[in-house]
XYZ file of C-alpha atoms in Angstrom:
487
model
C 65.103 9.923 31.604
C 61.923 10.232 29.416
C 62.131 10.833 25.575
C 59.819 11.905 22.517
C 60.727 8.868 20.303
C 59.571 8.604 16.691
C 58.948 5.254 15.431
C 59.015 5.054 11.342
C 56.313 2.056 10.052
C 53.589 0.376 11.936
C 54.214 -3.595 11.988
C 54.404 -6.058 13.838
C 57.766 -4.825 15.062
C 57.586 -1.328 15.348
C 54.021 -1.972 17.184
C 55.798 -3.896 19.682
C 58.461 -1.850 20.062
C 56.290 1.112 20.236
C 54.118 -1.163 23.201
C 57.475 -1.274 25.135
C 58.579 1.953 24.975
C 55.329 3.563 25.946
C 55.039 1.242 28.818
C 58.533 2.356 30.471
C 57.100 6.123 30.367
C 57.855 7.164 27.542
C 56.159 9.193 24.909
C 55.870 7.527 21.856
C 54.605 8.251 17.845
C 54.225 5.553 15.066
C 54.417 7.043 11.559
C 53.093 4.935 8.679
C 53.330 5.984 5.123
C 50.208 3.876 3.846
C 46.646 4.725 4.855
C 46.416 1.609 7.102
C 48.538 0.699 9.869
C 50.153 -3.062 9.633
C 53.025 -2.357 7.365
C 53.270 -5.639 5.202
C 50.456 -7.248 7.466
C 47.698 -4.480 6.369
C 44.333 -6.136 5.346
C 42.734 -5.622 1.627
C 38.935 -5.764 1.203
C 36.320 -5.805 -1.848
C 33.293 -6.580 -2.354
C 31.978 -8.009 1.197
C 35.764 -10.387 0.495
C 38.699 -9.647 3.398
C 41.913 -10.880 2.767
C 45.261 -10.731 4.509
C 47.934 -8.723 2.521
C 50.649 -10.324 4.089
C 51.578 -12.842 6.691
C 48.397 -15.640 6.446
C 49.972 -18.546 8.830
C 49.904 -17.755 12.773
C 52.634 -20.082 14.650
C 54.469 -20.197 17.666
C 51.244 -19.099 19.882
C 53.642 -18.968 23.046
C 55.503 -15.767 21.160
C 51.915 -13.819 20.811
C 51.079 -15.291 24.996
C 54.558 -13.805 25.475
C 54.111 -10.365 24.052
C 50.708 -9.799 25.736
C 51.879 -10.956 29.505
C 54.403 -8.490 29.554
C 51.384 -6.140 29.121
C 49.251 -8.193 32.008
C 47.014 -9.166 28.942
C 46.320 -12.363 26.777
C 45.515 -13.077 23.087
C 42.072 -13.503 23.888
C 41.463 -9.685 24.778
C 42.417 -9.061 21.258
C 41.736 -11.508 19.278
C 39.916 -15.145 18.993
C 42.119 -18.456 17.879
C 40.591 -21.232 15.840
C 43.316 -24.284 15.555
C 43.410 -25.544 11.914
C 42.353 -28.931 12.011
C 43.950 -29.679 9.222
C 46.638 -27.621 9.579
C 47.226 -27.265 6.302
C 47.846 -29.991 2.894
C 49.951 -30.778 0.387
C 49.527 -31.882 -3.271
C 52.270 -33.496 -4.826
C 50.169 -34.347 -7.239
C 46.392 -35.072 -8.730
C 45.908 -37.744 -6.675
C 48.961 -37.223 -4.127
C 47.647 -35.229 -1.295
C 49.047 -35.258 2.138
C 47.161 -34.035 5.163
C 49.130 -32.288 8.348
C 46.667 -32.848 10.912
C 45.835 -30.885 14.279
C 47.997 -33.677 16.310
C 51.034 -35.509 16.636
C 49.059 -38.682 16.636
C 47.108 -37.903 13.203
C 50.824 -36.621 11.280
C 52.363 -39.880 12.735
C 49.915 -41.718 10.914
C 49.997 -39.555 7.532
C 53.819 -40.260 7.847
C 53.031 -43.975 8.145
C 50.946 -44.218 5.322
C 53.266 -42.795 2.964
C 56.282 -44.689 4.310
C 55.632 -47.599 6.687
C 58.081 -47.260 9.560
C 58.810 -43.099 9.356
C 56.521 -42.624 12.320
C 59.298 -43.282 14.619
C 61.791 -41.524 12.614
C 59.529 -38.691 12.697
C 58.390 -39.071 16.669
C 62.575 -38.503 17.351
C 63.325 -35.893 14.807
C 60.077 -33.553 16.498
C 61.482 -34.340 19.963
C 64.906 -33.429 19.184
C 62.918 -29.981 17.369
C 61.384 -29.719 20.444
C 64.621 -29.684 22.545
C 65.936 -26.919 19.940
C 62.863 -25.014 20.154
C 63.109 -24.473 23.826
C 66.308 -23.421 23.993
C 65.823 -20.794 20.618
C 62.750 -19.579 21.035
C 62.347 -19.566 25.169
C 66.344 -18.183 24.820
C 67.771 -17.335 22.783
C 66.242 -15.314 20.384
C 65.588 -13.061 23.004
C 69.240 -11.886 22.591
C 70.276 -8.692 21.012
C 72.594 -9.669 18.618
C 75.564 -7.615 19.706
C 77.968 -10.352 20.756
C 78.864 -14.044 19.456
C 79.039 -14.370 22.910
C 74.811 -14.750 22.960
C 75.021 -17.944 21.528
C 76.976 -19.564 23.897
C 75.443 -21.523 26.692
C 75.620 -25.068 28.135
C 72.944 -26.116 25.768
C 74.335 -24.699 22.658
C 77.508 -26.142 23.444
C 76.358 -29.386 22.827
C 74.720 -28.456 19.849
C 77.750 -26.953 17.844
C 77.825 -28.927 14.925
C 74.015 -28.120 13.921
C 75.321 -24.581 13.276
C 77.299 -26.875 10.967
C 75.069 -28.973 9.200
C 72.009 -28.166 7.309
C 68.030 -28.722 7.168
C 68.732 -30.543 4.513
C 71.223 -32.288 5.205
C 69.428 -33.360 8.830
C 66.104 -34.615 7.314
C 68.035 -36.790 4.298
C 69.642 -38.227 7.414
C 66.394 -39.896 8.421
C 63.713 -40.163 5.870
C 64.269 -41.196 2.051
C 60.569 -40.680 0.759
C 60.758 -37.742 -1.451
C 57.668 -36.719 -0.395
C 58.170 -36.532 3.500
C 61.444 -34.890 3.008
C 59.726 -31.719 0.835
C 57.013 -31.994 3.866
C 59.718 -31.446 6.596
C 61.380 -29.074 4.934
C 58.902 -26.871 4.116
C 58.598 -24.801 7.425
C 61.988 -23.749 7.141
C 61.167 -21.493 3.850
C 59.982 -18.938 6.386
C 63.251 -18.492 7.350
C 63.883 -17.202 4.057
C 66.636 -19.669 2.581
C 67.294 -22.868 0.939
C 67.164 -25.992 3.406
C 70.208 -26.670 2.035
C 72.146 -23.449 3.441
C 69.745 -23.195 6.726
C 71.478 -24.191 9.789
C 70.209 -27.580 11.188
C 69.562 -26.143 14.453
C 66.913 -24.186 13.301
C 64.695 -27.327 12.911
C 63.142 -25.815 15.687
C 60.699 -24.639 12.891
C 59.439 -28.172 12.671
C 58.470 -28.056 16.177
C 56.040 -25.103 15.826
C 54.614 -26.816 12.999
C 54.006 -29.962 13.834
C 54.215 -29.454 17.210
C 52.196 -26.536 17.923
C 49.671 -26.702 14.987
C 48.466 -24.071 12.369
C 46.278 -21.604 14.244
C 44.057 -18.315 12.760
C 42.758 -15.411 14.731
C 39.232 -14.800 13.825
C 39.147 -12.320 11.251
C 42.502 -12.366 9.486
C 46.277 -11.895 10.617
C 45.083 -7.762 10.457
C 42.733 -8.671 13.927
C 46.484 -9.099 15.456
C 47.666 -5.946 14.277
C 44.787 -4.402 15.268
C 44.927 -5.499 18.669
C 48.542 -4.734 19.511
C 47.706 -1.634 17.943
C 44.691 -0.811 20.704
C 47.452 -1.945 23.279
C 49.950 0.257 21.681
C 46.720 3.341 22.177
C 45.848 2.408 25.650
C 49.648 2.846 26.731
C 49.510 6.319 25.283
C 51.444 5.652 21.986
C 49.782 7.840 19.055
C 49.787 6.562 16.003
C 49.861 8.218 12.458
C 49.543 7.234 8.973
C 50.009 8.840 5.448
C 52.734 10.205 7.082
C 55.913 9.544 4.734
C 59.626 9.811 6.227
C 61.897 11.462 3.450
C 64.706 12.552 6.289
C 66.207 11.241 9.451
C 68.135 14.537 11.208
C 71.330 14.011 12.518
C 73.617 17.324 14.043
C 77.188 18.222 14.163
C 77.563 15.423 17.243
C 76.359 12.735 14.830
C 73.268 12.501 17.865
C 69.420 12.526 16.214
C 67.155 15.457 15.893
C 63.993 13.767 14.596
C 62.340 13.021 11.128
C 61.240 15.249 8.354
C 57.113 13.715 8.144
C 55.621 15.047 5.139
C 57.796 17.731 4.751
C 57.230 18.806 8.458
C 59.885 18.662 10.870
C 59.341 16.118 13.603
C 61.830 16.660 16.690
C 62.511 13.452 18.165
C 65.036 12.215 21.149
C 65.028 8.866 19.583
C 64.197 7.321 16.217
C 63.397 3.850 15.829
C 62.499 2.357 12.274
C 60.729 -0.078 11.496
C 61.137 0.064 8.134
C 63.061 -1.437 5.460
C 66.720 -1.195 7.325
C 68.641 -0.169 3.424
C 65.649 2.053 3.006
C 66.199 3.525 6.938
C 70.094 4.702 6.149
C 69.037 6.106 2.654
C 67.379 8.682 4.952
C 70.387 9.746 6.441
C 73.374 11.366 4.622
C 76.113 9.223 3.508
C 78.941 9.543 6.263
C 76.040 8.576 8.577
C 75.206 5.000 6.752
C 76.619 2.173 8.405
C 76.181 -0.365 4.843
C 77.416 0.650 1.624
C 75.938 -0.818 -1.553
C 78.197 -3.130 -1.839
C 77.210 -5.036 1.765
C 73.695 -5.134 0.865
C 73.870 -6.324 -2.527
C 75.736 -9.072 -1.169
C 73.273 -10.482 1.118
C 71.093 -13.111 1.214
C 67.426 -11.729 0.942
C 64.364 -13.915 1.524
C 62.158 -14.551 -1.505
C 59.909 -11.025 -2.848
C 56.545 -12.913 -4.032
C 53.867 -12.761 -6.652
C 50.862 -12.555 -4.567
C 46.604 -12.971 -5.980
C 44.282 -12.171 -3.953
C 40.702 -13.765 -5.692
C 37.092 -13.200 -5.212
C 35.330 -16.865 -6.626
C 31.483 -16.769 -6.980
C 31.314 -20.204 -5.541
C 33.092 -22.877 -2.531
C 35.771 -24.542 -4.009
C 36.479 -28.205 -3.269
C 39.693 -30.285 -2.201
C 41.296 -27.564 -0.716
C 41.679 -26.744 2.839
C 42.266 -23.189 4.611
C 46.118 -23.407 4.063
C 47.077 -25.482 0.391
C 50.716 -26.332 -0.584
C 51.645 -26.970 -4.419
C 54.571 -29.394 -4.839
C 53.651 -30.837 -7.515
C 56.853 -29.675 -9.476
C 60.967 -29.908 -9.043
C 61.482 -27.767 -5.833
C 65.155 -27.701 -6.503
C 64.402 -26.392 -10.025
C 62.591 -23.266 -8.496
C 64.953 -22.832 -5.557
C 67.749 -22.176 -8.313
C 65.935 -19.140 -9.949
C 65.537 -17.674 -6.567
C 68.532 -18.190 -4.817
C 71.478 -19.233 -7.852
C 70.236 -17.298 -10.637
C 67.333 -14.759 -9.984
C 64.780 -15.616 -12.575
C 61.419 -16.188 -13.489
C 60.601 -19.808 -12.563
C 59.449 -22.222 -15.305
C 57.176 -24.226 -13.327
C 56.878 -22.894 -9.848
C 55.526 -24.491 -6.838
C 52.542 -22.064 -5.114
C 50.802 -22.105 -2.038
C 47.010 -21.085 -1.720
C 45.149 -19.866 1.305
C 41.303 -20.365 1.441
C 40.587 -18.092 4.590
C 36.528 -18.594 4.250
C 36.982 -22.326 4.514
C 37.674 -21.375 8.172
C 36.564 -17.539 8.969
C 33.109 -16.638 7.695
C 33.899 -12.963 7.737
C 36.441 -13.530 4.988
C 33.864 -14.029 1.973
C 30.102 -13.548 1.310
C 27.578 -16.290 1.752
C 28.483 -19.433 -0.855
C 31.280 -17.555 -1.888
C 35.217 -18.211 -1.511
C 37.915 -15.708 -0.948
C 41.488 -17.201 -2.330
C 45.069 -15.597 -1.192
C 47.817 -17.535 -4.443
C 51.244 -17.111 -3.872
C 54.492 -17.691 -6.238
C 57.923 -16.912 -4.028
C 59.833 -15.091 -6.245
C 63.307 -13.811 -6.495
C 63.645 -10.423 -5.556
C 65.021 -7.910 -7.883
C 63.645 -9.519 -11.086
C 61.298 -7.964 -13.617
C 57.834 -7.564 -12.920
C 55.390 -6.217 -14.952
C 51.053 -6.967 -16.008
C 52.096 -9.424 -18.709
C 54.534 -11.477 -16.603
C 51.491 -11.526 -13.801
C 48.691 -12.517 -15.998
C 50.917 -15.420 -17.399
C 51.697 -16.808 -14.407
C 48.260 -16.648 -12.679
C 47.086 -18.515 -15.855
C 49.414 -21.225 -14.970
C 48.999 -21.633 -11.498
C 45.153 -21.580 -12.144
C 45.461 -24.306 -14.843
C 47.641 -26.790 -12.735
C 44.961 -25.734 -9.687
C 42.162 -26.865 -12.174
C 43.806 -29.744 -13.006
C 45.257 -30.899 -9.550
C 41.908 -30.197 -7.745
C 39.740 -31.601 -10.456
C 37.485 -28.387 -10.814
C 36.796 -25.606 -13.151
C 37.270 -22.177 -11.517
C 38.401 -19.388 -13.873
C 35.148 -18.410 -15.045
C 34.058 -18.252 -11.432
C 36.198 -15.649 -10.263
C 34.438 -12.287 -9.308
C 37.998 -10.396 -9.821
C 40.784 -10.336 -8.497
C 44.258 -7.616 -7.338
C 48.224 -8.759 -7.805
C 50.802 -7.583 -5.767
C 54.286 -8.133 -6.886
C 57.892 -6.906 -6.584
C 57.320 -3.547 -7.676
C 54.502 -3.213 -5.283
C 57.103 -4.004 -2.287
C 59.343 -1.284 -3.650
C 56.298 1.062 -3.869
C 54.479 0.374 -0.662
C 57.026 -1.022 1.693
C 60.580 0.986 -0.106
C 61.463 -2.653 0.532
C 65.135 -3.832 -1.083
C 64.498 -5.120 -4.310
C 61.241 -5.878 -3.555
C 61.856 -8.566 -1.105
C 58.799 -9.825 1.295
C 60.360 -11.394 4.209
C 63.467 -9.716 4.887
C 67.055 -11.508 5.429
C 67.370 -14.821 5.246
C 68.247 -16.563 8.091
C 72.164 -18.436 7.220
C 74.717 -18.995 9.171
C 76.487 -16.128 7.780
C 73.652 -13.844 8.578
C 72.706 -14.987 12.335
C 71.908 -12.962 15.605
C 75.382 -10.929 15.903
C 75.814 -11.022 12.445
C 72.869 -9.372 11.063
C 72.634 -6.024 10.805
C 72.867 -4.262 14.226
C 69.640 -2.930 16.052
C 71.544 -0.020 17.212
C 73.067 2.250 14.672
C 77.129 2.727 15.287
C 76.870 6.037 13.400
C 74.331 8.295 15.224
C 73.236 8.122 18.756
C 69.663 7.645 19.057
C 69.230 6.030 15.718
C 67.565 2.064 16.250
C 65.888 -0.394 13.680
C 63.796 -3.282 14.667
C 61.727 -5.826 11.907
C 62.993 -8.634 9.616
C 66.571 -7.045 8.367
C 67.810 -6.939 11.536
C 67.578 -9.335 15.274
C 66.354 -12.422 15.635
C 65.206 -12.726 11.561
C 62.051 -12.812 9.325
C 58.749 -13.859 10.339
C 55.862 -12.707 12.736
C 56.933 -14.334 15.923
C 60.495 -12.722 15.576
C 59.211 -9.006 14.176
C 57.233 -9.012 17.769
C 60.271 -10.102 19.895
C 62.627 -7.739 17.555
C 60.165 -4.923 18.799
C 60.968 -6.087 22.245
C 64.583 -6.326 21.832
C 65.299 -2.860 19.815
C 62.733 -1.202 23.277
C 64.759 -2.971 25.458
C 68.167 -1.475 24.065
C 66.538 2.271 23.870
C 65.570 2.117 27.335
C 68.911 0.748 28.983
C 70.565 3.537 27.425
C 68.057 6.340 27.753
């Protein structure tokens, strides 16, 4: 049977979702409370400068090829790809930069010059991230998360004890360099936790960084969004915005009536939200809420993050489109995020330079800078705390890269905790959702299907498969999946 489902926020998952649904005859509405669509992946512009709001890095390419074949369509009717060659750098210090190439061959070598030998440590450790990414991201992560059963197949048999073992505790194994180790375990911080309490079997990240590259859709993340978005259109799916949810319905049978939109009432069949997942049941009244208080505030949450977004009169030098900043204790500013939520002293910062690679992103002999500080969420934030730390960052970036480049900036717009809260009701002001443990994997993350209300779903980073823009798009899938097997 046919419904009229709502869907509250326009990401990446509730675009998917909203793709699915719409395509298995159903009618379908988006709601978004902002004025653009994209939810944390909307686009900012000023001053002939574009910037990405949110997500900046586009990996795992086979997850976007994916999405679009179950449609009969392909990135490229959407959107154009430009591989990062580099795919990105890291400074470890003035004159310690290491360069991730745009192959296998050219990292194998970086490794080698750093440490002589690693090469072959590191050609087995991406072959066994290979074998790990095949079976996760071709498999398993395609699961709903309603059993522990899921995650049991010949393959993951054999791979119990890396549900055991950590990131951390897997790369120590095989390199000692300081550096390489930081290197390696950097792609696992989009998973939203320490190295150290990340499953080792979800090395897998390593493989869709090293070995799928660092890609860039012409244009900015937003050109994604926008193009799922046209898909979402040309399946029928009508999509709102400044259109904010202050109600879900439910009746006497605990079964959903629809959404109160701007203090209209919207009947619905189904609701699916995309939104924050705490912020969803908030909506509802209390004997409807699946997690008290007390569950969420016990979580793990990925970082929130102190975000710039900078307009510079001129190019900037030894930088490349994507910029890491290790060139302080990483442990030190993993503890105020994740042991004691706190300002960082000294914190390590990543920088994107999106007109290094995209012309559209800044004006002729002009640069257009994204700086960001992960940040624990829930902490103070306020103008002062902002202004300090961009004056650090921008010091140690003056420094490190051996340029002056405060007096060229044209201006530039924060975005911090509060603004998460504001814009996104997200918990505490988090950015990427729940972190990815072992405590808080596939069946044990919050469910996609409400227990509490028939007809009530969430999709996005709280719940199945976990933060990130690869799994938002397949949680979209999932959550569409589950509405239409039982409607």
């Amino acid at each position: 049977m046919k419904k009229n489902i709502s869907i509250i926020g326009s990401g990446f998952a509730g675009l998917s979702a909203a793709c699915y649904l719409a395509k298995a005859g159903h009618k379908v509405k988006v709601y978004e409370k902002n004025e653009s669509i994209g939810g944390r992946a909307r686009q900012y512009k000023k001053d002939g400068f574009t910037f990405d709001m949110g997500p900046t890095w586009y990996w795992m390419p086979d997850v976007f090829e994916r999405f679009f074949a179950d449609f009969d369509k392909q990135p490229s009717d959407y959107y154009e790809l430009i591989k990062l060659s580099p795919a990105y750098s890291i400074y470890f210090d003035q004159n310690e930069r290491m360069i991730i190439g745009d192959t296998l061959d050219k990292i194998y070598a970086e490794f080698e010059r750093i440490e002589p030998g690693s090469s072959k440590s590191l050609a087995k450790f991406v072959e066994a991230a290979r074998d790990n990414y095949s079976i996760a991201i071709k498999d398993l992560v395609y699961r709903p998360g309603i059993s522990p059963l899921e995650l049991i197949t010949p393959e993951t048999t054999l791979k119990i004890g890396q549900f055991f073992s950590t990131i951390a505790q897997k790369v120590r194994k095989r390199f000692k360099n300081p550096q390489l180790i930081q290197a390696l375990e950097f792609p696992v911080l989009f998973l939203g936790a320490k190295p150290s309490d990340t499953p080792a079997f979800y090395n897998f990240m390593n493989y869709a960084d090293l070995g799928l590259g660092t890609w860039h859709p012409k244009g900015g993340m937003f050109e994604v969004i926008r193009g799922i978005a046209q898909l979402a259109q040309d399946l029928g799916v009508s999509i709102h915005t400044q259109s904010n949810i202050s109600e879900i319905k439910v009746n006497k049978k605990a079964q959903v009536e629809g959404l109160i939109c701007n203090e209209k009432f919207i009947p619905s069949d189904v609701v699916l939200s995309g939104a924050d997942y705490h912020h969803t049941e908030s909506l509802l009244d209390l004997n409807y809420r699946q997690y008290s208080e007390k569950y969420w505030s016990k979580k793990t949450f990925a970082p929130s993050s102190l975000l710039f977004y900078v307009g510079f009169d001129k190019k900037l030098k030894n930088v490349d489109h994507h910029t890491l900043f290790f060139d302080v204790d990483f442990k030190a500013h993993a503890y105020s995020i994740y042991d004691k939520p706190s300002w960082p002293e000294e914190p390590l910062f990543y920088a994107s330079f999106p007109s290094k690679t995209d012309k559209v992103a800044a004006p002729d002999g002009q640069e257009a800078g994204i700086f960001l500080i992960p940040l624990a969420p829930g902490i103070e934030d306020n103008e002062q705390l902002r202004e300090s730390y961009f004056d650090k960052i921008l010091s140690r970036f003056e420094k490190i890269t051996q340029q002056k480049v405060k007096k060229n900036i044209i201006f530039k717009k924060s975005y911090c905790v509060n603004d998460f809260v504001n814009d996104y009701n997200s918990y505490k002001g988090n950015a990427y959702g729940l972190a990815n443990t072992l405590l808080q994997t596939a069946f044990l993350r919050p469910k996609l299907k409400s227990r509490k209300v028939n007809g009530l779903y969430f999709t996005g980073q709280l719940t199945v498969p976990g933060p990130g823009v690869p799994p938002s798009l397949i949680s979209g899938k999932l959550s569409a999946e589950l509405i239409d097997k039982k409607n």
